[in-house]
Coordinates of C-alpha atoms in Angstrom, one line a residue:
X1 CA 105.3 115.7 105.1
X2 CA 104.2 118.7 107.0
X3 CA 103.4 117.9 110.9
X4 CA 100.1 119.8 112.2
X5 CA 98.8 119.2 115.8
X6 CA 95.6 119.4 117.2
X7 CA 97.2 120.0 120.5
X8 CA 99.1 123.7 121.9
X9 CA 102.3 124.5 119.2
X10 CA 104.8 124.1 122.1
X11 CA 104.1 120.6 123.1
X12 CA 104.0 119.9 118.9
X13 CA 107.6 121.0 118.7
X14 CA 109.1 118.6 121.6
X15 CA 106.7 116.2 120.1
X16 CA 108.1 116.4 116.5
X17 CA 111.5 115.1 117.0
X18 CA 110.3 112.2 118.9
X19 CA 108.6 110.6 115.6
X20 CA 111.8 109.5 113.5
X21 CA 110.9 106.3 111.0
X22 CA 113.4 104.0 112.5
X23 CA 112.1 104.5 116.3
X24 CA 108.4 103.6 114.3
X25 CA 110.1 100.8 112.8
X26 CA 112.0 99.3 115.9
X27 CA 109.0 99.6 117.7
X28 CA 107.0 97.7 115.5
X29 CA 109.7 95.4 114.5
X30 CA 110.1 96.3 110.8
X31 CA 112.9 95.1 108.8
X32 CA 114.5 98.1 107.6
X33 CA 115.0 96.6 104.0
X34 CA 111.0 96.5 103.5
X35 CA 108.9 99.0 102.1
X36 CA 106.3 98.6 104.9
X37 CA 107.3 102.2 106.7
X38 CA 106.7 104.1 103.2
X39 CA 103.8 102.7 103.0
X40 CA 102.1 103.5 106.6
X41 CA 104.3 107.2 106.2
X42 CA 104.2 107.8 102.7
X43 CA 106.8 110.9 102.3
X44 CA 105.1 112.5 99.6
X45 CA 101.9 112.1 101.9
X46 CA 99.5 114.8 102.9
X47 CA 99.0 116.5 106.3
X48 CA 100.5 114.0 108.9
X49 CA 98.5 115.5 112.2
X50 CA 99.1 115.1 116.0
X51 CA 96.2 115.1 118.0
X52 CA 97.3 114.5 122.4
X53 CA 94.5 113.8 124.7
X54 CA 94.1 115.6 127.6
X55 CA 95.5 114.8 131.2
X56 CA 96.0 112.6 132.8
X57 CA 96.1 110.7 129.4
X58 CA 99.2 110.5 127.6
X59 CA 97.9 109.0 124.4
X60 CA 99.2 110.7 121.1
X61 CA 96.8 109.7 117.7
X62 CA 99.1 110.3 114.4
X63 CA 96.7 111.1 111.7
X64 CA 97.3 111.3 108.3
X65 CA 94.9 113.1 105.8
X66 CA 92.6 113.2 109.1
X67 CA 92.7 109.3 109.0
X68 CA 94.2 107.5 112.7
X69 CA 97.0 105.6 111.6
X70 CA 99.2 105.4 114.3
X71 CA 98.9 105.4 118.2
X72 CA 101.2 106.6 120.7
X73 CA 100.2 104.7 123.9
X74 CA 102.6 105.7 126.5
X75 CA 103.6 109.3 125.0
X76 CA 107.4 107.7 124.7
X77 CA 107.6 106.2 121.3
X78 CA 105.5 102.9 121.9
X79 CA 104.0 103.1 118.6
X80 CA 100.8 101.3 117.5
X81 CA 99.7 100.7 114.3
X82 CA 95.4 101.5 114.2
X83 CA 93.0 99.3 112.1
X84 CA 92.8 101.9 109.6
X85 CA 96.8 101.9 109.6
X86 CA 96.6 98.2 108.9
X87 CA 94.0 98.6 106.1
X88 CA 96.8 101.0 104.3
X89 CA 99.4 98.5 105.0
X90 CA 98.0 94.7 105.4
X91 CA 101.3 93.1 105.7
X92 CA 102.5 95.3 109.4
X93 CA 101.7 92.7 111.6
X94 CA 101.2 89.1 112.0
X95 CA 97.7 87.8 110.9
X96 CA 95.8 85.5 113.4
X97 CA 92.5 84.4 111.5
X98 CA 89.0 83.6 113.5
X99 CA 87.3 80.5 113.2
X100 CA 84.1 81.9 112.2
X101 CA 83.1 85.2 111.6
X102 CA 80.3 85.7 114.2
X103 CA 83.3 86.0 116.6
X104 CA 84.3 89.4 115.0
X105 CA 81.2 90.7 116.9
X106 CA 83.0 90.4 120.1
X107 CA 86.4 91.3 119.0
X108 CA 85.1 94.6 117.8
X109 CA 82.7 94.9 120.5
X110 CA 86.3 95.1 122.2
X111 CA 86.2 91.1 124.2
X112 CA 90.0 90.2 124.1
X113 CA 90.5 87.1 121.7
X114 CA 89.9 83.6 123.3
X115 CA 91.6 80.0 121.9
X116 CA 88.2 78.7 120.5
X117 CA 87.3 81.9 118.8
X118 CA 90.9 81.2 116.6
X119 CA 91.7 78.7 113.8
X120 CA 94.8 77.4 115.2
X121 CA 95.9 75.1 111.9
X122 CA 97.2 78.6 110.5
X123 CA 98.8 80.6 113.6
X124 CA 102.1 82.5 112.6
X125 CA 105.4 82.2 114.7
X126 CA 104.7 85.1 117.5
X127 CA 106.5 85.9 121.0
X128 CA 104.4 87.0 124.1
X129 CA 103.8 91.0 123.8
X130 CA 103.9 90.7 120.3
X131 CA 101.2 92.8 118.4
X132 CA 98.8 90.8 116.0
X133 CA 96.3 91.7 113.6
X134 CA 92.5 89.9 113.7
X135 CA 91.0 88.8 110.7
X136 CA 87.8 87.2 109.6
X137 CA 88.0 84.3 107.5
X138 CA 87.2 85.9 103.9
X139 CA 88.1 89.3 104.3
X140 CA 92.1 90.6 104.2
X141 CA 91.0 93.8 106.5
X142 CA 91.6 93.2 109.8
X143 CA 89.1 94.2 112.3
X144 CA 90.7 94.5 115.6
X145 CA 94.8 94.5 116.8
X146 CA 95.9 93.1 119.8
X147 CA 98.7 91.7 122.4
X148 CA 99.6 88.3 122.5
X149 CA 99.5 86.8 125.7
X150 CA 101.2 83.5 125.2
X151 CA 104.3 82.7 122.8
X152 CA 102.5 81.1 119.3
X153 CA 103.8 77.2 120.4
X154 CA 102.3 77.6 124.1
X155 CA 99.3 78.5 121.9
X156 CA 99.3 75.8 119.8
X157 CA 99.7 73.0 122.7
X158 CA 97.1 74.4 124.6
X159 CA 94.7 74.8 121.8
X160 CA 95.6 71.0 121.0
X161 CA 94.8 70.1 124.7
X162 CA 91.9 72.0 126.3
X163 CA 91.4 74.3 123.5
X164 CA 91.0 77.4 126.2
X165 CA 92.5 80.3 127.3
X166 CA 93.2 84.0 126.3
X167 CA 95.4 84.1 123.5
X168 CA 94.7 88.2 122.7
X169 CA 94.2 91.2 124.7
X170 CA 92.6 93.1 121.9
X171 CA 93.5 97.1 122.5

């Protein structure tokens, strides 16, 4: 994989070192056994690009064959996986699936994710912080990636009671 950046040479080569798979994989919780790494970073990939926004910004975009499929959010290894990573690799993150799919006009309109806009009968085992991906009932692709902001059971009680609340905050 040869590492380009879009960004000044100098701050590429400090960069550089700071992208080893197993800091990717810890920070998106990978089991080391799985094949889910290769396939996000394929080794025998093309052109795996940098691109650093400017000041006072420190958001780093990994793009591979030109295509986003990794962010950088804090410029210290918090790696997260884009939509168009996610349509490379489906299985990255937890899925949480929306009732209907006029909802996805929100989600990708970027409104974080709220209780009623979820179907709740299918919601994986997630902690609070934990990234999830958004799907519409029908289609595998996910259409938007967030941060839970409740633990999956605290979900599920208050979806059973009330039915409201934030359960996303869609980045």
């Amino acid at each position: 994989r040869r590492l380009l950046s879009r960004a000044n040479p100098t701050a590429l080569t400090a960069h550089c070192a700071s992208l080893p798979c197993r800091s990717v994989e810890k920070s998106l919780q990978l089991d080391p056994s799985s094949d889910l790494l290769e396939q996000l970073l394929p080794a025998k990939a093309g052109d795996l690009e940098l691109a650093k926004l400017p000041a006072p910004s420190r958001l780093v975009i990994y793009l591979l064959d030109g295509l986003p499929i990794l962010l950088d959010t804090s410029g210290k290894g918090d790696y997260v996986p884009t939509v168009m990573g996610l349509w490379t690799c489906p299985g990255l993150l937890p899925v949480v699936l929306l009732k209907h799919w006029q909802v996805s006009h929100y989600i990708v309109g970027g409104a974080d994710l709220m209780l009623p806009g979820v179907d709740t009968s299918c919601l994986p085992d997630f902690q609070k912080g934990d990234l999830l991906a958004v799907c519409v009932p029908g289609n595998p692709a996910p259409v938007a990636i967030g941060a839970a902001v409740m633990h999956s059971s605290a979900a599920a009680q208050q979806a059973a009671g009330q039915g409201k609340g934030k359960l996303l905050e869609v980045m």
